Structure formats: structure tokens, C-alpha cells
């Protein structure tokens, strides 16, 4: 298993000087580098992995694929790229998405400015110089005017703190750092811990190989069939016939995904009509199910009808009624935890070699030499798959020792939850940007749409600064406070905060319970960001390099 937390040792040297350092070579970092080059800035990506792709580099578990259709889960910034690239399936699998990331890196000649196998340990702001000193785990140092964190929202994989893992004599894996050579489960007794999106994709594939598969479920999730299939030539033609216009529409949608949202409330139609609409969405597959009615995430009664529809589908699919009941989510409104998209997930529980173990009341207490022990029973297995998720949105950033003005640490500032202005910057940390940071739509959206929007906005901002001889930008505390309040207020107008989700930090013991992404919608958010820019970057303080903050232009 490749360990994501180790980088090879190297000699320390004098700081290299650049205009910008980008941390991370996933889709965000790659596109950011491309745009910075376009501005004529010197920039380098520092990347912990030995390749590009981020999420799609690390998450190589069986069944991994996107849940936003590939025609949309792809870059839109270059018409030639989007016309020439051919996706083989409606929802591409991980190897194909990784191949795409590699193609992008090669096509735009990005590799020469990426330093792989390089994990960033610290980033400290030098106020006098107005520069960031970025240090790697190997002790290399880079001094840059701008530091851009493209570190990903779902890149700090979490193995839960269950005692005894070191005593386990079998093999164990985490979906978020899967061995590159793959894993052959043939003949093995396998435990999968978790039933989130990763598990729901992996379970049907592992079940086909393993001698026996035990699924340890603490909380059931709602999952919609993907209806994945080879790419339909007619559908592809439709997209490519006017790609730019379709993308433009997608950018205005709440989720950044182009699909039809029924503008009616689920409560204003008859029971018969509701069922018809749900059946139609279920048959079409994918996350568009949540667009069945406009108020599914804001009206509990409407949400209940969609949730009950899915529970009925689970009962109709899973032959054993007791198993069907355990698989039926009842503790959160549908969609308030990230909705899952699967290929034959519920059907998998009809196999003789698959068993569901409910650990909601009898938690896993220990890993033993030969398997797992819950409060009620012991289970012998040869392999354990942790599909236990991530310290999402803030975990990766806060692993880096980030210090801003006056040596203030970002971790200390965010101790009660992340504080940002627009999810782009945090007050007190001049010239430090986040791509899809907390407080932006990020994980509630088609993330490539949100990545492009942030990178484009930031490119415009840096061009604006250069044109005016400005070298420093910082969010004001007032703008940040207003934005944090707004993010909270909008979240609490929805059903989202009712779920113990990773959106709320609820999956990490001790993490503050704050709703982290912005639910206002991708289109609305883009408009807000554009207005901020049009008003001369309202809420940011911009200054020439040497000007003290007190004389800086507001
Ligand atoms: P990442 O792809 O996470 O890249 C961040 C990079 O930063 C990584 O390569 C990491 O190694 C590097 N890094 C982090 N810290 C450091 C450090 N200290 N030093 C150096 N390098 C560092 N989103 C969708 O919209 N649709 C989907 O279908 C979808 N499917 C997903 C499936 C899975 C299994 C997962 C985990 C996420 C999925 N997502 C999906 C979300 C996905 O993370 C984003 O779509 C997108 O890939 C994020 O790109 P990124 O560049 O922002 O971050
Ligand atoms: P996740 O949604 O956080 O799911 C983690 C699972 O592990 C949950 O079922 C959780 O149960 C369980 N778990 C954690 N600790 C446990 C313990 N000690 N004992 C028992 N169960 C435990 O993580 P994920 O599945 O990796 O997905 C994370 C996000 O990545 C998704 O929400 C999505 O945004 C993205 N993703 C997308 C796709 C896709 O379809 N394209 C695929 C994978 C991931 P509780 O719910 O009870 O905490």
C-alpha cells in the first residue's frame, strides 16, 4: 500500500523565488497552473503524490467512478479539449478520469512546473517581505508572493481510531489510498467498514470476487442507481454540438450540473403524479433524482415523500425484509448527506456470499488478530477495507502549518470552524487563496465547474492587481464575518443541518459542528463573486507591496 504521508528525503537548499506556489496537482492545481502561466507568472505546483489527478490518483478502489456525468465532469475552458476528448461511459471509471488528468497535464505541458513526491509541511507569511515561505517535509523552501491551496476537499483519508489495527494479521486498505497494483480478493473473506459513496461503489465489485463479504454499516445511506452504460453516441453529439452553451447553462444551476429541475413542490401534486415523477427519475438514474421537485431540500414533508419512495425501492429490491429494513435510511432527510449513486448496490445484498452487519447499536470495538469484534460478536476475515471517508474540507489544509499576519495560525483561527470570505481567502492571511475552500459551493456541486469558477475569478483578480501595481490582497474581517453569517443562515433555511454529515464535520470526533459548504447555489455564488470583482474587489483590502496596511486602498 502506498503511504500518502511519506515523501523521500532530500537536502535542504536556499529558498527558490517564484511569483506563486500552488499546492496540489488535482484538477484545481492543474488548471490554476495553466492560467497563471497565461498571466506570465512564474509558478510551481508542489504535489505529495508521484503523479497528477488528486482524487483520481489516490482513490483507485474497485468500482470508483464519477457520479456527475462525464460529459459534465470535465474541463470546459478549452473548446478543442472538450471536443476531442472521448468518454467511453456515461459515468467514467477512475482509470479513465486519471488518464484524462494526465492528458490535460501533457496537453498543456504542465509537468515541467510540477514537483512530485513533495509534501508541503508549512507556509508562513513574511509580513515585511509580503511573501509566503513554503516549506516541504524534506526541508526545501520556496518564497512566493502568492500561495494557492489546491489541496482538495476530500484528500485527508481517515482510518477510524479503532484499537488493535496493528495486531491484525490480514491485509487492510483504505479506499482513499488504494494500492496502485490493485487488490485481488479472490477466495478471501473481506470486511468493508462504511456505507458511504465509496463503499457503495466498491461493495458490488468486491462481492463478485470475494469468498465472503461482510458489510459493517453504522448509518444507511440513500443511493440512486446510476444506470451507467457505454456513452450514447447521440447524447455525446448533443453535448458537443453546442458544448459552450450547455456549459454556460450548467454554470447557472444550483449544483453546476445541467439537468431538469421540476419547479413544482412535491406537495402540490397528487400522489399518483409524485410516484410517476419519482419512477421516471429513478429509471433515468443519477443525482438528478434530487431535482424531482424544487423543494426536496427545504420542505420536510416533500423530502419525506422522496425518502419513502427510495425506501420502497430498497424493499422491492432486497429479498430479505430484515436486511432491507437495515439498509433503509431513517435518521436523515434524503440528500442532506451526499446522495450516493451506485451500480447494483442493493441487489448485492441478495448474494449468498454477502452479509450486512448493523453496527449502529453494537459498534466495532476492536480489530483483532483475525478480524473484527463488535460489542455483540466477533468476525474472522482475511482483509479489511476501510471505506470510512475523509476529514473533509478543512482536514488537508490544517495538516499544513499555515501562519499568517503576526504568526497567527490558521488552525487556531479555525478552531471553532472554518472562517473565510467567499471560501477564497481568510482574513489575516494575505495572498493565500483556497480553491473550493469552505464557504464556497465546492462539494455541493459539480466540482470541476466550481474549480474553474474559482480559478477564473482568481486569475481575473491577479490580472487586476498587476494592472494597478498592487501586490497584496487580503479579506477584511468585516466581510468575512458577514460571509460566515450568510453561509450559516442560508444553510439553516434548508434541511441540510439535520444530518450528521461530513458537511457538518460530524464524522470526525472533536471537529466543530459547522455547516461548511455554501448552499446558496453555484449560479448565485458566481454572481456574488462577479459583483465583488466588479465593485473593485469589495470586502478585500488591496495594497501595493510595501504600503503598510493602514494606508492600503479599501
Ligand atoms: P484533489 O483532487 O483532492 O487534489 C488535491 C491534491 O493536493 C492531491 O493530489 C493531494 O495529494 C495534494 N496535496 C494535499 N495536501 C498536500 C500537501 N500538504 N502537499 C502537497 N500536496 C498536497 N466530485 C464531483 O464533482 N463529481 C464526482 O463524481 C466526484 N467523485 C468523487 C469520487 C471520490 C472517490 C472522491 C473522493 C471525490 C469525488 N469528487 C467528485 C470530489 C473530487 O474530490 C473533486 O471532484 C475533484 O477531483 C477535486 O479536485 P482538487 O484538485 O480540488 O483536489
Ligand atoms: P463517507 O461518505 O464519509 O462514508 C464513510 C462511511 O464510513 C460512513 O458510512 C460512516 O458511517 C462509516 N464509518 C466511519 N467510521 C466508522 C466506524 N468507526 N464504524 C463504522 N462505520 C464507520 O466517505 P466516502 O464514502 O469515502 O465518501 C466521501 C465523499 O466523497 C462522498 O460523500 C462524495 O462526495 C465523494 N465520493 C463520491 C463518489 C462518487 O460517487 N463519485 C464516490 C466516493 C466518494 P457514519 O455515516 O455512521 O459516520
GROMACS .gro file of N, CA and C in nm, residues 68-77 82 235 238-239 242-261 287 441-442 444-453 520-527:
model
  165
   68UNK      N    1  -2.110   1.251  -1.136
   68UNK     CA    2  -2.158   1.356  -1.226
   68UNK      C    3  -2.123   1.305  -1.366
   69UNK      N    4  -2.216   1.312  -1.458
   69UNK     CA    5  -2.190   1.254  -1.590
   69UNK      C    6  -2.061   1.310  -1.649
   70UNK      N    7  -1.988   1.223  -1.717
   70UNK     CA    8  -1.857   1.262  -1.771
   70UNK      C    9  -1.864   1.378  -1.869
   71UNK      N   10  -1.972   1.388  -1.944
   71UNK     CA   11  -1.983   1.500  -2.038
   71UNK      C   12  -1.979   1.632  -1.962
   72UNK      N   13  -2.012   1.625  -1.830
   72UNK     CA   14  -2.010   1.746  -1.748
   72UNK      C   15  -1.894   1.747  -1.649
   73UNK      N   16  -1.852   1.629  -1.605
   73UNK     CA   17  -1.741   1.622  -1.510
   73UNK      C   18  -1.610   1.625  -1.589
   74UNK      N   19  -1.582   1.741  -1.646
   74UNK     CA   20  -1.465   1.759  -1.732
   74UNK      C   21  -1.447   1.909  -1.753
   75UNK      N   22  -1.326   1.947  -1.793
   75UNK     CA   23  -1.297   2.089  -1.810
   75UNK      C   24  -1.373   2.147  -1.929
   76UNK      N   25  -1.407   2.277  -1.913
   76UNK     CA   26  -1.478   2.345  -2.021
   76UNK      C   27  -1.395   2.460  -2.078
   77UNK      N   28  -1.273   2.480  -2.025
   77UNK     CA   29  -1.202   2.604  -2.060
   77UNK      C   30  -1.145   2.604  -2.201
   82UNK      N   31  -1.250   1.984  -2.506
   82UNK     CA   32  -1.379   1.919  -2.480
   82UNK      C   33  -1.438   1.853  -2.604
  235UNK      N   34  -2.622   1.118  -2.753
  235UNK     CA   35  -2.611   1.207  -2.637
  235UNK      C   36  -2.480   1.287  -2.644
  238UNK      N   37  -2.511   1.552  -2.898
  238UNK     CA   38  -2.592   1.664  -2.849
  238UNK      C   39  -2.505   1.759  -2.766
  239UNK      N   40  -2.428   1.703  -2.676
  239UNK     CA   41  -2.341   1.788  -2.593
  239UNK      C   42  -2.242   1.865  -2.680
  242UNK      N   43  -2.312   2.187  -2.916
  242UNK     CA   44  -2.313   2.324  -2.863
  242UNK      C   45  -2.260   2.323  -2.720
  243UNK      N   46  -2.141   2.267  -2.706
  243UNK     CA   47  -2.085   2.244  -2.573
  243UNK      C   48  -2.083   2.374  -2.492
  244UNK      N   49  -2.035   2.481  -2.555
  244UNK     CA   50  -2.018   2.607  -2.481
  244UNK      C   51  -2.151   2.654  -2.421
  245UNK      N   52  -2.257   2.645  -2.498
  245UNK     CA   53  -2.387   2.693  -2.449
  245UNK      C   54  -2.440   2.604  -2.337
  246UNK      N   55  -2.422   2.472  -2.352
  246UNK     CA   56  -2.468   2.381  -2.246
  246UNK      C   57  -2.391   2.407  -2.116
  247UNK      N   58  -2.261   2.425  -2.130
  247UNK     CA   59  -2.178   2.452  -2.011
  247UNK      C   60  -2.222   2.583  -1.944
  248UNK      N   61  -2.252   2.680  -2.028
  248UNK     CA   62  -2.293   2.810  -1.975
  248UNK      C   63  -2.419   2.794  -1.889
  249UNK      N   64  -2.511   2.712  -1.938
  249UNK     CA   65  -2.634   2.688  -1.859
  249UNK      C   66  -2.600   2.617  -1.729
  250UNK      N   67  -2.512   2.518  -1.738
  250UNK     CA   68  -2.475   2.440  -1.617
  250UNK      C   69  -2.418   2.532  -1.510
  251UNK      N   70  -2.340   2.631  -1.552
  251UNK     CA   71  -2.276   2.723  -1.455
  251UNK      C   72  -2.379   2.802  -1.376
  252UNK      N   73  -2.498   2.815  -1.429
  252UNK     CA   74  -2.602   2.892  -1.359
  252UNK      C   75  -2.687   2.805  -1.267
  253UNK      N   76  -2.669   2.674  -1.276
  253UNK     CA   77  -2.754   2.583  -1.197
  253UNK      C   78  -2.709   2.581  -1.051
  254UNK      N   79  -2.798   2.536  -0.963
  254UNK     CA   80  -2.764   2.530  -0.821
  254UNK      C   81  -2.644   2.439  -0.796
  255UNK      N   82  -2.639   2.328  -0.868
  255UNK     CA   83  -2.532   2.231  -0.846
  255UNK      C   84  -2.421   2.238  -0.951
  256UNK      N   85  -2.436   2.327  -1.048
  256UNK     CA   86  -2.337   2.330  -1.155
  256UNK      C   87  -2.352   2.213  -1.251
  257UNK      N   88  -2.464   2.145  -1.240
  257UNK     CA   89  -2.490   2.031  -1.329
  257UNK      C   90  -2.615   2.061  -1.409
  258UNK      N   91  -2.605   2.041  -1.539
  258UNK     CA   92  -2.721   2.068  -1.624
  258UNK      C   93  -2.819   1.951  -1.616
  259UNK      N   94  -2.928   1.970  -1.547
  259UNK     CA   95  -3.038   1.875  -1.554
  259UNK      C   96  -3.166   1.949  -1.521
  260UNK      N   97  -3.272   1.884  -1.557
  260UNK     CA   98  -3.401   1.948  -1.543
  260UNK      C   99  -3.448   1.942  -1.397
  261UNK      N  100  -3.478   2.058  -1.339
  261UNK     CA  101  -3.536   2.060  -1.204
  261UNK      C  102  -3.683   2.094  -1.217
  287UNK      N  103  -2.786   1.156  -0.984
  287UNK     CA  104  -2.822   1.254  -0.882
  287UNK      C  105  -2.938   1.345  -0.924
  441UNK      N  106  -1.943   2.681  -0.274
  441UNK     CA  107  -2.033   2.567  -0.302
  441UNK      C  108  -1.959   2.433  -0.310
  442UNK      N  109  -1.839   2.433  -0.358
  442UNK     CA  110  -1.746   2.318  -0.363
  442UNK      C  111  -1.816   2.183  -0.367
  444UNK      N  112  -2.086   2.064  -0.280
  444UNK     CA  113  -2.229   2.050  -0.312
  444UNK      C  114  -2.251   2.064  -0.462
  445UNK      N  115  -2.142   2.069  -0.537
  445UNK     CA  116  -2.156   2.099  -0.680
  445UNK      C  117  -2.079   1.999  -0.765
  446UNK      N  118  -2.095   2.013  -0.896
  446UNK     CA  119  -2.001   1.953  -0.990
  446UNK      C  120  -1.870   2.025  -0.966
  447UNK      N  121  -1.774   1.955  -0.908
  447UNK     CA  122  -1.657   2.027  -0.857
  447UNK      C  123  -1.570   2.084  -0.967
  448UNK      N  124  -1.579   2.029  -1.085
  448UNK     CA  125  -1.494   2.088  -1.190
  448UNK      C  126  -1.550   2.225  -1.230
  449UNK      N  127  -1.680   2.239  -1.227
  449UNK     CA  128  -1.740   2.370  -1.253
  449UNK      C  129  -1.695   2.469  -1.146
  450UNK      N  130  -1.698   2.426  -1.020
  450UNK     CA  131  -1.659   2.516  -0.911
  450UNK      C  132  -1.509   2.547  -0.914
  451UNK      N  133  -1.430   2.449  -0.950
  451UNK     CA  134  -1.285   2.471  -0.962
  451UNK      C  135  -1.258   2.575  -1.071
  452UNK      N  136  -1.322   2.557  -1.186
  452UNK     CA  137  -1.298   2.652  -1.296
  452UNK      C  138  -1.341   2.793  -1.255
  453UNK      N  139  -1.452   2.801  -1.183
  453UNK     CA  140  -1.501   2.933  -1.144
  453UNK      C  141  -1.402   3.001  -1.049
  520UNK      N  142  -2.602   2.820  -0.114
  520UNK     CA  143  -2.677   2.919  -0.192
  520UNK      C  144  -2.685   2.887  -0.341
  521UNK      N  145  -2.602   2.794  -0.388
  521UNK     CA  146  -2.607   2.754  -0.528
  521UNK      C  147  -2.492   2.811  -0.609
  522UNK      N  148  -2.450   2.732  -0.705
  522UNK     CA  149  -2.334   2.767  -0.788
  522UNK      C  150  -2.359   2.894  -0.870
  523UNK      N  151  -2.479   2.904  -0.927
  523UNK     CA  152  -2.510   3.021  -1.010
  523UNK      C  153  -2.513   3.149  -0.928
  524UNK      N  154  -2.582   3.142  -0.813
  524UNK     CA  155  -2.592   3.259  -0.725
  524UNK      C  156  -2.454   3.299  -0.674
  525UNK      N  157  -2.379   3.200  -0.636
  525UNK     CA  158  -2.245   3.226  -0.581
  525UNK      C  159  -2.156   3.293  -0.687
  526UNK      N  160  -2.164   3.243  -0.809
  526UNK     CA  161  -2.083   3.303  -0.917
  526UNK      C  162  -2.119   3.450  -0.934
  527UNK      N  163  -2.247   3.476  -0.928
  527UNK     CA  164  -2.294   3.615  -0.942
  527UNK      C  165  -2.238   3.703  -0.829
   0.00000   0.00000   0.00000
